[in-house]
Coordinates of C-alpha atoms and ligand atoms in Angstrom, one line a residue:
X1 CA 131.2 96.2 94.1
X2 CA 130.4 99.8 94.6
X3 CA 126.7 100.3 94.5
X4 CA 127.0 104.0 93.9
X5 CA 128.3 103.2 90.4
X6 CA 125.0 101.4 89.7
X7 CA 123.1 104.5 90.8
X8 CA 125.0 106.8 88.4
X9 CA 124.6 104.3 85.6
X10 CA 120.9 103.9 86.3
X11 CA 120.5 107.7 86.2
X12 CA 122.3 107.7 82.9
X13 CA 119.9 105.1 81.5
X14 CA 116.8 106.7 83.0
X15 CA 115.5 108.0 79.6
X16 CA 115.7 104.5 78.1
X17 CA 113.6 103.0 81.0
X18 CA 111.1 105.8 80.6
X19 CA 110.7 105.0 76.9
X20 CA 110.3 101.3 77.7
X21 CA 107.7 102.0 80.4
X22 CA 105.7 104.3 78.1
X23 CA 105.7 101.8 75.3
X24 CA 104.4 99.1 77.6
X25 CA 101.9 101.5 79.1
X26 CA 100.5 102.3 75.7
X27 CA 100.2 98.6 74.8
X28 CA 98.9 96.8 77.9
X29 CA 97.8 93.2 77.8
X30 CA 95.7 91.2 80.2
X31 CA 97.0 88.3 82.4
X32 CA 98.2 85.3 80.4
X33 CA 97.7 87.2 77.1
X34 CA 101.0 89.1 77.3
X35 CA 102.2 88.0 73.8
X36 CA 103.3 91.4 72.4
X37 CA 104.8 92.4 75.8
X38 CA 106.8 89.1 75.9
X39 CA 108.1 89.6 72.4
X40 CA 109.1 93.1 73.3
X41 CA 111.0 92.0 76.4
X42 CA 112.7 89.1 74.6
X43 CA 114.0 91.5 71.9
X44 CA 115.4 93.8 74.6
X45 CA 117.1 90.9 76.4
X46 CA 118.6 89.6 73.1
X47 CA 120.0 93.1 72.4
X48 CA 121.8 92.9 75.7
X49 CA 123.1 89.4 74.8
X50 CA 121.1 87.6 77.5
X51 CA 119.9 84.0 76.9
X52 CA 116.1 83.7 77.0
X53 CA 114.1 80.8 78.3
X54 CA 110.3 80.6 78.0
X55 CA 108.9 78.0 80.5
X56 CA 105.4 79.4 80.1
X57 CA 103.5 80.5 77.0
X58 CA 103.8 84.1 78.0
X59 CA 106.5 85.9 80.0
X60 CA 110.1 84.8 79.9
X61 CA 113.3 84.4 82.0
X62 CA 116.5 86.1 81.0
X63 CA 119.6 84.1 82.0
X64 CA 122.9 86.0 82.6
X65 CA 126.0 83.8 83.3
X66 CA 128.4 85.7 85.4
X67 CA 132.1 85.7 84.7
X68 CA 133.1 84.3 88.1
X69 CA 132.6 80.6 88.5
X70 CA 130.2 79.9 91.3
X71 CA 127.1 77.8 91.9
X72 CA 125.1 80.8 93.2
X73 CA 121.8 81.4 91.5
X74 CA 120.0 84.7 92.2
X75 CA 116.6 85.4 90.8
X76 CA 115.1 88.9 90.3
X77 CA 111.4 89.1 89.5
X78 CA 109.1 91.6 87.7
X79 CA 105.5 91.1 86.7
X80 CA 104.2 92.1 83.3
X81 CA 100.4 92.0 83.1
X82 CA 97.8 94.8 83.0
X83 CA 94.3 95.1 84.4
X84 CA 90.8 95.2 82.9
X85 CA 90.4 98.9 83.7
X86 CA 89.5 101.9 81.6
X87 CA 92.2 104.4 82.6
X88 CA 92.1 108.1 83.2
X89 CA 94.7 110.6 84.1
X90 CA 96.1 113.9 83.0
X91 CA 99.7 113.1 83.8
X92 CA 99.7 110.2 81.3
X93 CA 98.0 111.8 78.4
X94 CA 101.0 111.2 76.1
X95 CA 101.0 107.5 76.6
X96 CA 97.5 106.4 77.6
X97 CA 96.5 102.9 76.8
X98 CA 95.8 102.1 73.1
X99 CA 93.9 99.0 74.1
X100 CA 90.4 99.9 75.2
X101 CA 89.4 98.7 78.7
X102 CA 92.9 97.5 79.5
X103 CA 95.4 99.5 81.4
X104 CA 98.6 99.3 83.5
X105 CA 97.0 100.5 86.7
X106 CA 99.2 98.4 89.0
X107 CA 102.6 99.6 87.7
X108 CA 103.7 96.4 86.2
X109 CA 104.8 98.4 83.1
X110 CA 107.2 100.2 85.5
X111 CA 108.4 96.9 87.1
X112 CA 109.3 95.6 83.7
X113 CA 111.0 98.8 82.6
X114 CA 112.9 98.9 85.9
X115 CA 114.0 95.3 85.5
X116 CA 115.2 95.8 82.0
X117 CA 117.2 98.7 83.4
X118 CA 118.8 96.3 86.0
X119 CA 119.5 93.8 83.2
X120 CA 121.5 96.5 81.4
X121 CA 123.4 97.5 84.5
X122 CA 124.4 93.9 85.2
X123 CA 125.2 93.1 81.6
X124 CA 127.8 95.8 81.8
X125 CA 129.6 94.2 84.8
X126 CA 129.1 90.6 83.7
X127 CA 132.7 89.7 84.5
X128 CA 132.3 90.6 88.2
X129 CA 129.2 88.5 88.7
X130 CA 129.4 85.2 90.6
X131 CA 127.1 82.4 89.3
X132 CA 123.9 83.0 87.4
X133 CA 121.3 85.8 87.5
X134 CA 117.8 84.9 86.4
X135 CA 115.5 87.8 85.4
X136 CA 112.0 86.6 85.7
X137 CA 109.4 88.5 83.6
X138 CA 106.3 86.8 85.1
X139 CA 102.9 86.8 83.4
X140 CA 99.5 86.8 85.2
X141 CA 100.1 88.3 88.6
X142 CA 96.6 89.8 88.7
X143 CA 94.6 86.7 88.0
X144 CA 94.3 83.3 89.7
X145 CA 96.0 80.9 89.7
X146 CA 98.9 83.4 89.5
X147 CA 101.8 83.3 87.0
X148 CA 104.2 82.9 89.9
X149 CA 102.5 79.7 90.9
X150 CA 102.5 78.4 87.3
X151 CA 106.2 79.1 86.9
X152 CA 107.0 77.4 90.2
X153 CA 104.9 74.4 89.0
X154 CA 107.0 74.0 85.9
X155 CA 110.0 73.1 88.1
X156 CA 112.2 75.4 86.0
X157 CA 113.4 77.5 88.9
X158 CA 114.0 74.4 91.1
X159 CA 116.0 72.9 88.3
X160 CA 118.2 76.0 88.1
X161 CA 118.7 75.8 91.9
X162 CA 117.6 79.3 92.9
X163 CA 119.3 80.4 96.1
X164 CA 117.3 83.6 96.7
X165 CA 114.6 85.7 94.9
X166 CA 114.0 89.4 95.1
X167 CA 111.0 91.4 93.9
X168 CA 109.5 94.9 94.2
X169 CA 106.3 96.7 93.8
X170 CA 105.8 100.4 93.0
X171 CA 104.4 102.2 96.0
X172 CA 102.4 105.4 95.8
X173 CA 102.7 106.1 99.6
X174 CA 106.5 106.9 99.3
X175 CA 108.5 109.2 97.0
X176 CA 111.1 108.1 94.5
X177 CA 114.3 107.5 96.3
X178 CA 112.6 105.8 99.2
X179 CA 111.7 102.2 99.9
X180 CA 109.6 100.3 102.5
X181 CA 110.1 96.8 103.7
X182 CA 109.4 94.4 106.6
X183 CA 111.0 91.3 107.9
X184 CA 108.5 88.4 108.1
X185 CA 104.9 89.0 107.1
X186 CA 104.6 91.7 104.5
X187 CA 101.4 91.1 102.6
X188 CA 98.3 89.0 103.3
X189 CA 96.8 86.0 101.7
X190 CA 93.8 87.1 99.7
X191 CA 91.1 84.3 99.4
X192 CA 87.7 84.7 97.8
X193 CA 84.2 83.4 98.5
X194 CA 80.9 83.3 96.7
X195 CA 77.6 82.7 98.4
X196 CA 74.2 82.1 96.8
X197 CA 71.2 82.3 99.1
X198 CA 68.2 80.5 97.6
X199 CA 64.7 81.4 98.8
X200 CA 61.3 81.3 97.2
X201 CA 60.2 84.4 95.2
X202 CA 56.8 86.0 95.7
X203 CA 54.8 89.2 96.2
X204 CA 56.3 91.6 98.7
X205 CA 52.9 91.9 100.4
X206 CA 52.7 88.1 101.0
X207 CA 56.0 87.3 102.7
X208 CA 54.4 84.3 104.5
X209 CA 54.1 82.6 101.1
X210 CA 57.7 83.3 100.1
X211 CA 61.2 82.6 101.5
X212 CA 63.0 85.9 101.5
X213 CA 66.7 85.6 100.5
X214 CA 67.2 89.3 101.1
X215 CA 66.5 88.9 104.8
X216 CA 68.8 85.8 104.7
X217 CA 71.5 87.8 103.1
X218 CA 71.3 90.6 105.7
X219 CA 71.6 88.0 108.5
X220 CA 74.6 86.3 106.9
X221 CA 76.4 89.6 106.3
X222 CA 75.9 90.8 109.9
X223 CA 76.8 87.4 111.4
X224 CA 80.0 86.9 109.4
X225 CA 81.2 90.3 110.9
X226 CA 81.5 88.4 114.2
X227 CA 84.1 85.9 112.8
X228 CA 87.0 88.4 113.0
X229 CA 85.8 89.9 116.3
X230 CA 84.9 86.6 118.0
X231 CA 86.6 83.6 116.4
X232 CA 90.0 85.0 115.2
X233 CA 92.8 85.4 117.8
X234 CA 92.8 89.2 118.5
X235 CA 96.5 89.4 118.1
X236 CA 96.3 88.2 114.5
X237 CA 95.2 90.5 111.6
X238 CA 92.3 89.3 109.5
X239 CA 89.6 90.8 107.3
X240 CA 86.3 89.5 106.0
X241 CA 84.6 91.8 103.5
X242 CA 81.5 91.2 101.4
X243 CA 82.3 93.3 98.3
X244 CA 79.3 92.6 96.1
X245 CA 75.7 91.8 96.7
X246 CA 73.2 91.2 94.0
X247 CA 69.5 90.4 94.3
X248 CA 66.0 91.7 93.7
X249 CA 64.4 93.5 90.8
X250 CA 61.6 95.8 92.2
X251 CA 60.3 97.4 95.4
X252 CA 57.3 95.0 95.5
X253 CA 58.9 91.7 94.6
X254 CA 60.6 89.1 96.9
X255 CA 63.4 87.7 94.7
X256 CA 64.2 84.0 94.5
X257 CA 67.9 84.4 95.3
X258 CA 70.7 86.7 96.3
X259 CA 74.3 86.4 95.3
X260 CA 77.3 87.7 97.3
X261 CA 81.0 87.9 96.6
X262 CA 83.6 88.6 99.2
X263 CA 87.2 88.4 100.2
X264 CA 89.1 87.0 103.2
X265 CA 92.5 88.4 104.2
X266 CA 94.7 86.5 106.6
X267 CA 98.4 85.5 107.1
X268 CA 98.1 81.8 108.1
X269 CA 96.4 79.1 106.0
X270 CA 94.9 77.7 109.2
X271 CA 93.2 81.0 110.0
X272 CA 91.9 81.1 106.4
X273 CA 90.6 77.6 106.8
X274 CA 88.9 78.4 110.1
X275 CA 87.2 81.5 108.5
X276 CA 86.2 79.6 105.5
X277 CA 84.4 77.0 107.8
X278 CA 82.8 79.7 109.9
X279 CA 81.4 81.5 106.8
X280 CA 79.9 78.3 105.5
X281 CA 78.5 77.3 108.9
X282 CA 76.8 80.7 109.3
X283 CA 75.4 80.6 105.7
X284 CA 74.1 77.1 106.2
X285 CA 72.6 77.9 109.6
X286 CA 70.8 81.0 108.2
X287 CA 69.6 79.2 105.1
X288 CA 68.2 76.2 107.0
X289 CA 66.6 78.3 109.7
X290 CA 64.9 80.4 107.0
X291 CA 63.6 77.4 105.1
X292 CA 65.9 78.2 102.2
X293 CA 69.0 76.7 100.6
X294 CA 72.5 77.9 99.7
X295 CA 75.6 77.4 97.7
X296 CA 79.1 78.3 98.9
X297 CA 82.4 78.4 97.0
X298 CA 85.7 79.3 98.5
X299 CA 88.7 79.9 96.3
X300 CA 92.1 79.9 97.9
X301 CA 94.1 82.7 96.4
X302 CA 97.8 83.5 96.9
X303 CA 99.7 82.6 100.1
X304 CA 101.0 85.4 102.3
X305 CA 104.2 87.3 101.3
X306 CA 106.6 86.3 104.2
X307 CA 110.1 87.8 103.8
X308 CA 113.1 85.7 104.8
X309 CA 114.9 87.6 107.5
X310 CA 118.4 87.6 105.8
X311 CA 117.0 88.4 102.4
X312 CA 115.1 91.3 103.8
X313 CA 118.3 92.4 105.6
X314 CA 120.1 92.3 102.3
X315 CA 117.5 94.6 100.8
X316 CA 117.8 97.0 103.8
X317 CA 121.6 97.1 103.7
X318 CA 121.6 97.7 99.9
X319 CA 119.0 100.5 100.3
X320 CA 120.8 102.0 103.3
X321 CA 124.0 102.3 101.2
X322 CA 122.2 103.5 98.0
X323 CA 119.5 105.8 99.4
X324 CA 120.6 106.6 102.9
X325 CA 119.1 105.1 106.1
X326 CA 116.5 107.9 106.4
X327 CA 114.9 106.7 103.1
X328 CA 114.5 103.1 104.2
X329 CA 111.2 102.8 106.0
X330 CA 110.4 99.8 108.1
X331 CA 106.7 99.1 108.1
X332 CA 105.3 98.5 111.6
X333 CA 102.5 96.4 110.2
X334 CA 102.0 94.2 107.2
X335 CA 99.5 95.3 104.5
X336 CA 96.4 93.4 103.7
X337 CA 96.7 93.4 99.9
X338 CA 98.0 90.2 98.3
X339 CA 100.8 89.4 95.8
X340 CA 101.7 86.2 94.0
X341 CA 105.4 86.7 94.7
X342 CA 104.3 84.6 97.8
X343 CA 104.5 81.4 95.6
X344 CA 108.2 81.8 95.1
X345 CA 108.8 82.3 98.8
X346 CA 107.1 78.9 99.4
X347 CA 110.0 77.4 97.4
X348 CA 113.0 79.7 98.0
X349 CA 114.3 82.3 100.5
X350 CA 113.2 85.7 99.2
X351 CA 112.3 89.3 100.0
X352 CA 109.8 91.6 98.5
X353 CA 109.8 95.4 99.0
X354 CA 108.0 98.5 98.0
X355 CA 109.7 101.1 95.8
X356 CA 108.6 104.7 96.4
X357 CA 106.9 105.9 93.2
X358 CA 104.4 108.6 94.4
X359 CA 104.6 112.4 94.1
X360 CA 101.6 114.8 94.0
X361 CA 103.2 116.8 91.1
X362 CA 103.2 113.8 88.8
X363 CA 99.8 112.5 89.8
X364 CA 101.3 109.3 91.1
X365 CA 99.8 109.1 94.6
X366 CA 96.6 107.2 93.6
X367 CA 96.3 103.8 95.1
X368 CA 96.9 100.5 93.2
X369 CA 94.2 99.6 90.7
X370 CA 92.8 103.2 90.6
X371 CA 92.0 104.3 87.0
X372 CA 94.4 107.2 87.5
X373 CA 97.2 105.0 88.9
X374 CA 100.5 106.4 87.8
X375 CA 104.2 106.1 88.8
X376 CA 106.7 108.9 89.1
X377 CA 109.3 107.8 86.6
X378 CA 112.1 109.1 88.8
X379 CA 111.7 105.8 90.7
X380 CA 113.6 103.9 87.9
X381 CA 117.0 105.1 88.9
X382 CA 116.6 103.9 92.4
X383 CA 114.8 100.7 91.5
X384 CA 117.2 99.5 88.8
X385 CA 120.2 100.3 90.9
X386 CA 118.7 98.4 93.9
X387 CA 117.9 95.3 91.9
X388 CA 121.3 95.2 90.3
X389 CA 123.1 95.7 93.6
X390 CA 121.2 92.9 95.3
X391 CA 123.0 90.4 93.1
X392 CA 126.2 91.2 95.0
X393 CA 124.8 90.7 98.5
X394 CA 125.8 87.6 100.5
X395 CA 123.8 84.3 100.6
X396 CA 124.2 82.4 103.9
X397 CA 125.4 78.8 103.6
Ligands
LIG401 ZN1 97.6 94.7 91.1
LIG402 ZN1 100.7 94.7 91.2

């Protein structure tokens, strides 16, 4: 299979992918509520004569049976949900969200359009495909428990006998025509915690008659900063961030409680467990020493995205051939954002990579989840051709 043919075909179908992306961008839906989006995708798949399965109530899987007999099963994954964000942006005026307060600010509209482009390319060479290709249009990437997790829990993919899974994310830090990848750890596991520090409210001028949860909160926050510096192995990346703190009502009132929300980013479950225990121990210690009380909740999020070596090599080889070696960036370090693609990798070999989609001129260099997040639509030609080509890469015995 000559991958350059896919590149030419993808360029020819660029306009169609742009139309799909803009339609989805105009009609974003929140995680697990992607009903219209799903109907739209199902219709497109049927137009291309692809069988559609719906193991979950939103999202779907397109099944393409190759013309060459084989028991190979290759899965390609796109996510389809939008975010609760009011979007802005002068480069997307023509297709701004019609659904107030909801927007595709993580590029999942682009992932879907790109994947539908890959479906078209592969449907045109059906006879040359060995085995089965599954096109996963996954709901709920942005919200726990994660659509990837729910899909894995249905057993659908296990039943199909998936041999390898590939996925991508639009990436504002590189231009269209470039990709970035890493073997092994690529993205962190994002876990969340919530702390409530309970004191005793009173007059600000009589602190001795109150238990001040604001002082407790300040101690907890500064002490948990020592977890990464003193308790985590210094060769291992980890982050503890308190992202929200809420307490108090006036300058002269000691409040009864303070609430805090935060996130923990790690790569190993054991490290996340250790940090979880340390945060609780510090919170408990401070609350008890102050004569107050506390509640502590820790939500395990997605596992880390760890790329299977040979699958990552397949992506790199494909991209070298399609884009040229100079456009394939190997990341020195993993990034601390999370992705529920990780759930598939707990079950099957797989690789996830970043598709360059950022260019100043098209206002597409904003970071993920920024209200102005945009993608440079030139990335479709590259993305669709890459995804289609991956189907022809070897799977080790
Ligand atoms: Zn996102
Ligand atoms: Zn995303």
